[in-house]
């Protein structure tokens, strides 16, 4: 019995692995950098997120509008859906607080929703009610910005791939989904009831939203091949463990890309990046402080995970890659008196995560050969809400 289980899991690993297309060194080196768009004061993508955005408040609505404007102007091919729910909270005095998740999806042209398996890239956009003025730059303003930038880079390559006819292969229809979730934070004290408001409502609704009969995937939950959740990213020197045995293979894929990006000197936060090397006397290469240091760990040693938006999805059988550092950044929830604000972000680390997540998704979507090096020179996006 054990042997059969082992064989079955090996077969599933092989089938998933076979569809994964490695990016060339050249493509890795040419992935566009967020540049000015991630400026914390004026950057068109990041700056509008760096404000209080507690669920149900005008700040939350303004950040949501920023995302919607971004998709409308930059990614018009994406299908955008708002998922609404409401709930009382321990601080709402019996009133219901609205929670609005953004679901942005790009499927191959002409595909049927029940036939597309998707890579879901996920972060929460609400911020914590307390302490007053809490910004949550790593939690999760920066991860949201990473996803917007990644989505745009991937979108251009997906368009090229599908124009080239690669979507005609009906055997495997792959789509990309960005989930920007609301209501992750507790209002008073973290508990099953006071946390993950948006994620719980979405997972519950999707469990019973059926695609047409005889679809390959029964529900939008089944359609998620992998749920990649980013959280608490943007502080220097993160260490992200591999949390789950069933997705350790995906962790290893991401770790491999990280190592390649470091070897190619594309990681700005690396002590061996040319810009940092130039500034120091001792030119001896230093040990790379990998973000994902557990690629080599035995497949049997997995500790418990961390409570976050993936839980309601995982409980319903969705495969999860949780990209969250352990230990948490020192700025976490301002518990140690260090603000989790714009000024405490390590922008090289933010940029490195963006490149890494983009490359991981690009390999997943098999986009080698479809990146346009000229895209780097595109006119910088200006956020209309600032005009
Ligand atoms: Zn938080």
Tab-separated table of C-alpha atoms and ligand atoms in Angstrom:
chain	number	residue	atom	x	y	z
A	1	UNK	CA	0.000	0.000	0.000
A	2	UNK	CA	2.753	2.389	0.929
A	3	UNK	CA	4.479	1.582	-2.324
A	4	UNK	CA	1.343	2.291	-4.362
A	5	UNK	CA	0.897	5.620	-2.667
A	6	UNK	CA	4.525	6.461	-3.323
A	7	UNK	CA	4.198	5.498	-6.985
A	8	UNK	CA	1.036	7.511	-7.415
A	9	UNK	CA	2.578	10.586	-5.905
A	10	UNK	CA	5.656	10.105	-8.068
A	11	UNK	CA	3.450	9.915	-11.160
A	12	UNK	CA	1.632	13.098	-10.238
A	13	UNK	CA	4.938	14.833	-9.623
A	14	UNK	CA	6.170	13.726	-13.025
A	15	UNK	CA	3.076	14.942	-14.836
A	16	UNK	CA	3.233	18.328	-13.120
A	17	UNK	CA	6.973	18.591	-13.552
A	18	UNK	CA	6.867	17.765	-17.237
A	19	UNK	CA	4.788	20.833	-18.030
A	20	UNK	CA	7.127	23.202	-16.265
A	21	UNK	CA	9.328	25.171	-18.691
A	22	UNK	CA	12.700	26.442	-17.516
A	23	UNK	CA	13.571	30.038	-18.396
A	24	UNK	CA	16.862	30.770	-20.168
A	25	UNK	CA	19.601	32.822	-18.511
A	26	UNK	CA	18.928	35.535	-21.032
A	27	UNK	CA	15.249	35.756	-20.119
A	28	UNK	CA	16.039	35.784	-16.404
A	29	UNK	CA	18.439	38.669	-16.937
A	30	UNK	CA	15.953	40.690	-18.964
A	31	UNK	CA	12.927	40.490	-16.699
A	32	UNK	CA	11.769	44.083	-16.295
A	33	UNK	CA	12.544	45.868	-13.074
A	34	UNK	CA	9.792	47.779	-11.247
A	35	UNK	CA	12.027	50.860	-11.152
A	36	UNK	CA	10.224	54.107	-10.338
A	37	UNK	CA	6.867	52.395	-10.111
A	38	UNK	CA	7.928	51.037	-6.711
A	39	UNK	CA	9.031	54.405	-5.382
A	40	UNK	CA	7.503	54.629	-1.903
A	41	UNK	CA	6.537	58.292	-2.280
A	42	UNK	CA	5.446	58.658	-5.892
A	43	UNK	CA	5.635	55.191	-7.433
A	44	UNK	CA	2.557	54.554	-9.553
A	45	UNK	CA	2.148	50.968	-8.339
A	46	UNK	CA	3.356	50.919	-4.739
A	47	UNK	CA	2.803	54.406	-3.279
A	48	UNK	CA	-1.030	54.358	-3.442
A	49	UNK	CA	-1.086	51.115	-1.374
A	50	UNK	CA	1.095	52.528	1.418
A	51	UNK	CA	-1.728	53.969	3.503
A	52	UNK	CA	-4.158	52.681	6.102
A	53	UNK	CA	-6.696	50.407	4.403
A	54	UNK	CA	-8.743	48.770	7.131
A	55	UNK	CA	-11.650	46.749	5.733
A	56	UNK	CA	-14.818	48.807	5.404
A	57	UNK	CA	-13.037	52.189	5.485
A	58	UNK	CA	-12.486	54.747	2.689
A	59	UNK	CA	-8.755	53.909	2.658
A	60	UNK	CA	-9.583	50.303	1.840
A	61	UNK	CA	-11.916	51.404	-0.979
A	62	UNK	CA	-9.270	53.776	-2.383
A	63	UNK	CA	-6.643	51.028	-2.546
A	64	UNK	CA	-9.143	48.690	-4.184
A	65	UNK	CA	-9.894	51.387	-6.765
A	66	UNK	CA	-6.159	51.737	-7.408
A	67	UNK	CA	-5.998	48.016	-8.237
A	68	UNK	CA	-9.048	48.252	-10.483
A	69	UNK	CA	-7.577	51.265	-12.302
A	70	UNK	CA	-4.329	49.371	-12.778
A	71	UNK	CA	-6.042	46.389	-14.349
A	72	UNK	CA	-8.288	48.578	-16.486
A	73	UNK	CA	-5.460	50.649	-17.920
A	74	UNK	CA	-2.595	48.138	-17.939
A	75	UNK	CA	-4.231	44.728	-18.224
A	76	UNK	CA	-7.462	45.176	-20.173
A	77	UNK	CA	-7.529	41.515	-21.216
A	78	UNK	CA	-8.070	40.362	-17.666
A	79	UNK	CA	-11.472	39.353	-16.377
A	80	UNK	CA	-12.134	41.240	-13.151
A	81	UNK	CA	-14.656	40.164	-10.577
A	82	UNK	CA	-15.426	41.597	-7.156
A	83	UNK	CA	-16.440	39.110	-4.514
A	84	UNK	CA	-18.559	40.717	-1.795
A	85	UNK	CA	-19.365	39.455	1.668
A	86	UNK	CA	-20.061	41.062	5.006
A	87	UNK	CA	-19.674	40.121	8.608
A	88	UNK	CA	-19.921	41.531	12.073
A	89	UNK	CA	-16.587	41.904	13.803
A	90	UNK	CA	-15.656	42.240	17.491
A	91	UNK	CA	-15.309	46.003	17.020
A	92	UNK	CA	-18.242	46.747	14.683
A	93	UNK	CA	-20.925	47.091	17.400
A	94	UNK	CA	-23.359	44.752	15.693
A	95	UNK	CA	-22.945	46.372	12.285
A	96	UNK	CA	-21.830	44.392	9.284
A	97	UNK	CA	-18.480	45.268	7.743
A	98	UNK	CA	-18.167	44.772	3.963
A	99	UNK	CA	-15.291	42.694	2.594
A	100	UNK	CA	-14.421	42.857	-1.089
A	101	UNK	CA	-11.992	40.438	-2.726
A	102	UNK	CA	-10.634	41.206	-6.176
A	103	UNK	CA	-10.402	38.241	-8.533
A	104	UNK	CA	-8.408	38.968	-11.691
A	105	UNK	CA	-8.149	36.152	-14.203
A	106	UNK	CA	-6.491	35.682	-17.546
A	107	UNK	CA	-7.438	32.473	-19.330
A	108	UNK	CA	-6.428	31.360	-22.838
A	109	UNK	CA	-8.611	32.910	-25.558
A	110	UNK	CA	-11.676	30.860	-26.405
A	111	UNK	CA	-11.298	28.596	-23.403
A	112	UNK	CA	-14.161	27.460	-21.187
A	113	UNK	CA	-13.795	28.308	-17.492
A	114	UNK	CA	-14.244	24.694	-16.404
A	115	UNK	CA	-11.373	23.567	-18.624
A	116	UNK	CA	-8.627	25.867	-17.362
A	117	UNK	CA	-6.221	25.002	-14.567
A	118	UNK	CA	-4.873	28.123	-12.920
A	119	UNK	CA	-1.875	29.359	-11.038
A	120	UNK	CA	-3.263	31.662	-8.347
A	121	UNK	CA	-0.972	34.377	-6.949
A	122	UNK	CA	-2.439	35.738	-3.756
A	123	UNK	CA	-1.960	38.518	-1.175
A	124	UNK	CA	-4.220	40.431	1.198
A	125	UNK	CA	-4.708	44.163	0.790
A	126	UNK	CA	-6.469	45.173	4.013
A	127	UNK	CA	-4.450	46.593	6.891
A	128	UNK	CA	-4.721	46.077	10.632
A	129	UNK	CA	-6.995	48.333	12.672
A	130	UNK	CA	-4.501	48.692	15.527
A	131	UNK	CA	-2.186	50.335	16.339
A	132	UNK	CA	-3.765	53.483	14.837
A	133	UNK	CA	-2.057	54.493	11.621
A	134	UNK	CA	-0.650	50.998	11.033
A	135	UNK	CA	0.522	50.828	7.406
A	136	UNK	CA	1.475	47.196	6.951
A	137	UNK	CA	4.086	47.838	4.269
A	138	UNK	CA	5.194	44.197	4.339
A	139	UNK	CA	1.709	43.152	5.515
A	140	UNK	CA	0.838	43.122	2.634
A	141	UNK	CA	1.214	46.342	0.624
A	142	UNK	CA	4.528	45.279	-0.911
A	143	UNK	CA	3.289	41.781	-1.846
A	144	UNK	CA	0.267	43.356	-3.602
A	145	UNK	CA	2.606	45.622	-5.576
A	146	UNK	CA	4.773	42.622	-6.499
A	147	UNK	CA	1.699	40.841	-7.868
A	148	UNK	CA	0.582	43.796	-9.988
A	149	UNK	CA	4.023	44.156	-11.489
A	150	UNK	CA	4.352	40.407	-12.058
A	151	UNK	CA	0.906	40.252	-13.654
A	152	UNK	CA	1.818	42.911	-16.192
A	153	UNK	CA	5.132	41.285	-17.122
A	154	UNK	CA	3.472	37.888	-17.497
A	155	UNK	CA	0.498	39.321	-19.372
A	156	UNK	CA	2.638	40.572	-22.230
A	157	UNK	CA	4.302	37.164	-22.601
A	158	UNK	CA	0.985	35.309	-22.352
A	159	UNK	CA	-0.422	37.445	-25.149
A	160	UNK	CA	2.549	36.594	-27.358
A	161	UNK	CA	2.310	32.923	-26.536
A	162	UNK	CA	-1.384	32.715	-27.267
A	163	UNK	CA	-1.078	34.780	-30.439
A	164	UNK	CA	1.515	32.276	-31.583
A	165	UNK	CA	-1.188	29.630	-31.347
A	166	UNK	CA	0.145	27.874	-28.306
A	167	UNK	CA	-3.339	27.964	-26.765
A	168	UNK	CA	-4.702	25.606	-29.411
A	169	UNK	CA	-3.307	22.732	-27.457
A	170	UNK	CA	-6.571	21.677	-25.852
A	171	UNK	CA	-4.897	19.054	-23.763
A	172	UNK	CA	-3.711	21.631	-21.337
A	173	UNK	CA	-5.317	24.989	-20.808
A	174	UNK	CA	-3.516	27.115	-18.293
A	175	UNK	CA	-4.603	30.411	-16.848
A	176	UNK	CA	-3.256	32.921	-14.390
A	177	UNK	CA	-5.202	34.391	-11.510
A	178	UNK	CA	-4.406	37.205	-9.092
A	179	UNK	CA	-6.402	37.198	-5.847
A	180	UNK	CA	-6.254	40.373	-3.776
A	181	UNK	CA	-8.064	39.433	-0.597
A	182	UNK	CA	-9.773	41.648	1.966
A	183	UNK	CA	-10.251	41.167	5.712
A	184	UNK	CA	-7.228	39.021	6.521
A	185	UNK	CA	-6.408	40.884	9.712
A	186	UNK	CA	-8.174	40.446	13.033
A	187	UNK	CA	-10.029	43.505	14.330
A	188	UNK	CA	-9.461	42.676	17.974
A	189	UNK	CA	-7.587	39.461	18.614
A	190	UNK	CA	-6.730	36.725	16.137
A	191	UNK	CA	-9.175	33.818	16.286
A	192	UNK	CA	-10.967	31.558	13.804
A	193	UNK	CA	-13.912	33.980	13.812
A	194	UNK	CA	-11.896	37.215	13.875
A	195	UNK	CA	-9.544	36.839	10.873
A	196	UNK	CA	-9.494	35.756	7.230
A	197	UNK	CA	-12.949	37.263	6.547
A	198	UNK	CA	-12.517	37.619	2.795
A	199	UNK	CA	-10.688	34.336	2.268
A	200	UNK	CA	-13.243	32.341	4.265
A	201	UNK	CA	-16.185	33.823	2.349
A	202	UNK	CA	-14.522	33.254	-1.025
A	203	UNK	CA	-13.505	29.654	-0.349
A	204	UNK	CA	-17.011	28.857	0.948
A	205	UNK	CA	-18.690	30.378	-2.106
A	206	UNK	CA	-16.342	28.761	-4.582
A	207	UNK	CA	-16.803	25.334	-3.069
A	208	UNK	CA	-20.371	25.322	-4.386
A	209	UNK	CA	-19.988	27.393	-7.572
A	210	UNK	CA	-20.162	24.640	-10.125
A	211	UNK	CA	-18.781	24.818	-13.628
A	212	UNK	CA	-20.976	23.223	-16.319
A	213	UNK	CA	-21.508	19.481	-15.886
A	214	UNK	CA	-18.704	17.314	-17.296
A	215	UNK	CA	-16.137	20.091	-16.931
A	216	UNK	CA	-12.605	18.984	-16.168
A	217	UNK	CA	-12.639	21.169	-13.055
A	218	UNK	CA	-15.876	21.111	-11.027
A	219	UNK	CA	-15.517	24.452	-9.238
A	220	UNK	CA	-13.217	27.497	-9.231
A	221	UNK	CA	-11.473	25.895	-6.254
A	222	UNK	CA	-10.686	22.785	-8.282
A	223	UNK	CA	-9.388	25.058	-11.038
A	224	UNK	CA	-6.563	26.254	-8.804
A	225	UNK	CA	-3.560	24.047	-9.562
A	226	UNK	CA	-1.433	25.919	-7.064
A	227	UNK	CA	-2.263	28.740	-4.620
A	228	UNK	CA	0.854	30.835	-4.020
A	229	UNK	CA	0.298	33.094	-1.021
A	230	UNK	CA	2.709	35.982	-0.423
A	231	UNK	CA	2.713	37.639	2.997
A	232	UNK	CA	5.066	39.696	5.203
A	233	UNK	CA	7.552	40.250	2.381
A	234	UNK	CA	9.727	43.333	1.991
A	235	UNK	CA	12.091	43.264	4.963
A	236	UNK	CA	15.756	42.478	4.411
A	237	UNK	CA	17.153	38.952	4.770
A	238	UNK	CA	13.928	36.901	4.842
A	239	UNK	CA	14.030	33.154	5.424
A	240	UNK	CA	11.021	31.323	4.024
A	241	UNK	CA	10.754	27.658	5.034
A	242	UNK	CA	9.061	24.984	2.954
A	243	UNK	CA	5.841	24.400	4.898
A	244	UNK	CA	4.057	21.600	3.072
A	245	UNK	CA	5.268	18.227	1.827
A	246	UNK	CA	2.767	18.130	-1.043
A	247	UNK	CA	4.108	21.365	-2.553
A	248	UNK	CA	7.769	20.957	-1.661
A	249	UNK	CA	8.418	20.277	-5.342
A	250	UNK	CA	7.067	23.782	-6.177
A	251	UNK	CA	9.166	25.292	-3.378
A	252	UNK	CA	12.201	23.579	-4.873
A	253	UNK	CA	11.390	25.026	-8.303
A	254	UNK	CA	11.213	28.512	-6.843
A	255	UNK	CA	14.413	27.970	-4.834
A	256	UNK	CA	16.190	26.821	-7.978
A	257	UNK	CA	15.215	30.011	-9.794
A	258	UNK	CA	16.402	32.021	-6.806
A	259	UNK	CA	19.800	30.347	-6.955
A	260	UNK	CA	20.051	30.962	-10.699
A	261	UNK	CA	19.125	34.627	-10.287
A	262	UNK	CA	21.803	34.929	-7.592
A	263	UNK	CA	24.389	33.160	-9.768
A	264	UNK	CA	23.521	35.529	-12.619
A	265	UNK	CA	24.016	38.491	-10.248
A	266	UNK	CA	20.420	39.601	-10.735
A	267	UNK	CA	19.591	39.724	-7.025
A	268	UNK	CA	20.009	43.321	-5.870
A	269	UNK	CA	19.940	42.384	-2.182
A	270	UNK	CA	22.763	39.876	-2.622
A	271	UNK	CA	26.135	40.797	-1.081
A	272	UNK	CA	27.634	39.630	-4.389
A	273	UNK	CA	25.582	41.932	-6.611
A	274	UNK	CA	28.002	44.068	-8.677
A	275	UNK	CA	26.625	47.315	-7.208
A	276	UNK	CA	27.336	46.105	-3.656
A	277	UNK	CA	30.681	44.535	-4.568
A	278	UNK	CA	31.813	47.843	-6.059
A	279	UNK	CA	31.264	49.539	-2.709
A	280	UNK	CA	33.433	47.263	-0.600
A	281	UNK	CA	37.150	46.702	-0.372
A	282	UNK	CA	37.202	42.974	0.159
A	283	UNK	CA	36.010	41.541	-3.139
A	284	UNK	CA	35.908	37.968	-1.949
A	285	UNK	CA	32.458	36.518	-2.744
A	286	UNK	CA	30.243	36.126	0.309
A	287	UNK	CA	27.809	33.365	1.117
A	288	UNK	CA	24.438	33.946	-0.537
A	289	UNK	CA	21.700	34.528	2.088
A	290	UNK	CA	18.981	32.624	0.236
A	291	UNK	CA	15.338	33.626	0.782
A	292	UNK	CA	14.338	29.978	0.249
A	293	UNK	CA	16.985	27.980	2.110
A	294	UNK	CA	15.179	24.649	2.457
A	295	UNK	CA	15.267	23.203	-1.050
A	296	UNK	CA	17.506	20.382	0.092
A	297	UNK	CA	15.558	19.386	3.179
A	298	UNK	CA	14.218	15.892	3.444
A	299	UNK	CA	10.687	15.444	2.150
A	300	UNK	CA	9.622	14.108	5.557
A	301	UNK	CA	10.470	17.029	7.773
A	302	UNK	CA	7.600	19.484	7.683
A	303	UNK	CA	6.533	21.581	10.624
A	304	UNK	CA	3.106	23.072	11.135
A	305	UNK	CA	2.153	25.961	8.910
A	306	UNK	CA	1.305	29.543	9.818
A	307	UNK	CA	-2.299	30.762	10.018
A	308	UNK	CA	-3.086	32.877	6.985
A	309	UNK	CA	-5.472	33.308	4.046
A	310	UNK	CA	-4.634	29.911	2.575
A	311	UNK	CA	-6.351	28.009	5.402
A	312	UNK	CA	-9.949	28.001	4.081
A	313	UNK	CA	-8.616	26.954	0.678
A	314	UNK	CA	-6.302	24.276	2.030
A	315	UNK	CA	-9.178	22.859	4.100
A	316	UNK	CA	-10.966	22.292	0.783
A	317	UNK	CA	-8.076	20.487	-0.865
A	318	UNK	CA	-6.279	23.319	-2.679
A	319	UNK	CA	-2.500	22.899	-2.943
A	320	UNK	CA	-0.644	25.727	-1.198
A	321	UNK	CA	2.781	27.307	-1.520
A	322	UNK	CA	3.019	29.705	1.425
A	323	UNK	CA	5.687	32.326	0.877
A	324	UNK	CA	5.962	33.867	4.331
A	325	UNK	CA	9.172	34.240	6.342
A	326	UNK	CA	9.740	32.495	9.623
A	327	UNK	CA	10.654	34.192	11.859
A	328	UNK	CA	8.401	37.079	10.900
A	329	UNK	CA	10.091	40.389	10.057
A	330	UNK	CA	10.889	42.472	13.163
A	331	UNK	CA	8.422	45.099	11.915
A	332	UNK	CA	5.538	42.623	12.162
A	333	UNK	CA	2.421	44.339	13.597
A	334	UNK	CA	4.805	46.924	15.102
A	335	UNK	CA	5.089	44.544	18.059
A	336	UNK	CA	8.711	45.379	18.707
A	337	UNK	CA	8.297	49.094	18.326
A	338	UNK	CA	9.560	49.122	14.741
A	339	UNK	CA	7.042	50.493	12.278
A	340	UNK	CA	5.940	48.332	9.369
A	341	UNK	CA	5.873	51.371	7.101
A	342	UNK	CA	7.266	52.493	3.763
A	343	UNK	CA	10.575	53.671	5.213
A	344	UNK	CA	11.283	50.249	6.708
A	345	UNK	CA	10.906	48.376	3.445
A	346	UNK	CA	14.122	47.055	1.954
A	347	UNK	CA	13.507	47.985	-1.656
A	348	UNK	CA	16.215	45.705	-3.068
A	349	UNK	CA	14.522	42.800	-1.333
A	350	UNK	CA	11.109	43.905	-2.634
A	351	UNK	CA	12.493	44.023	-6.150
A	352	UNK	CA	14.181	40.626	-5.793
A	353	UNK	CA	10.945	38.996	-4.648
A	354	UNK	CA	9.150	40.552	-7.604
A	355	UNK	CA	11.667	39.108	-10.033
A	356	UNK	CA	11.587	35.712	-8.351
A	357	UNK	CA	7.795	35.401	-8.261
A	358	UNK	CA	7.538	36.596	-11.865
A	359	UNK	CA	10.106	34.038	-13.012
A	360	UNK	CA	8.405	31.240	-11.076
A	361	UNK	CA	5.045	32.045	-12.674
A	362	UNK	CA	6.690	32.379	-16.088
A	363	UNK	CA	8.159	28.894	-15.803
A	364	UNK	CA	4.807	27.570	-14.624
A	365	UNK	CA	3.049	29.172	-17.609
A	366	UNK	CA	5.825	28.007	-19.970
A	367	UNK	CA	6.625	31.474	-21.259
A	368	UNK	CA	10.230	30.995	-22.350
A	369	UNK	CA	10.691	32.630	-25.747
A	370	UNK	CA	7.699	34.940	-25.369
A	371	UNK	CA	9.243	37.825	-23.444
A	372	UNK	CA	9.880	40.977	-25.384
A	373	UNK	CA	13.185	42.571	-24.358
A	374	UNK	CA	11.921	45.888	-25.717
A	375	UNK	CA	9.092	45.839	-23.166
A	376	UNK	CA	11.652	47.078	-20.653
A	377	UNK	CA	11.742	50.394	-22.416
A	378	UNK	CA	8.006	50.930	-22.187
A	379	UNK	CA	6.799	54.286	-20.984
A	380	UNK	CA	6.430	54.166	-17.224
A	381	UNK	CA	2.900	53.722	-16.023
A	382	UNK	CA	1.447	56.721	-14.241
A	383	UNK	CA	-1.296	56.193	-11.774
A	384	UNK	CA	-4.304	58.193	-12.903
A	385	UNK	CA	-5.602	58.660	-9.401
A	386	UNK	CA	-2.622	60.909	-8.738
A	387	UNK	CA	-3.332	63.297	-11.579
B	1	LIG	ZN1	-0.883	41.246	9.615
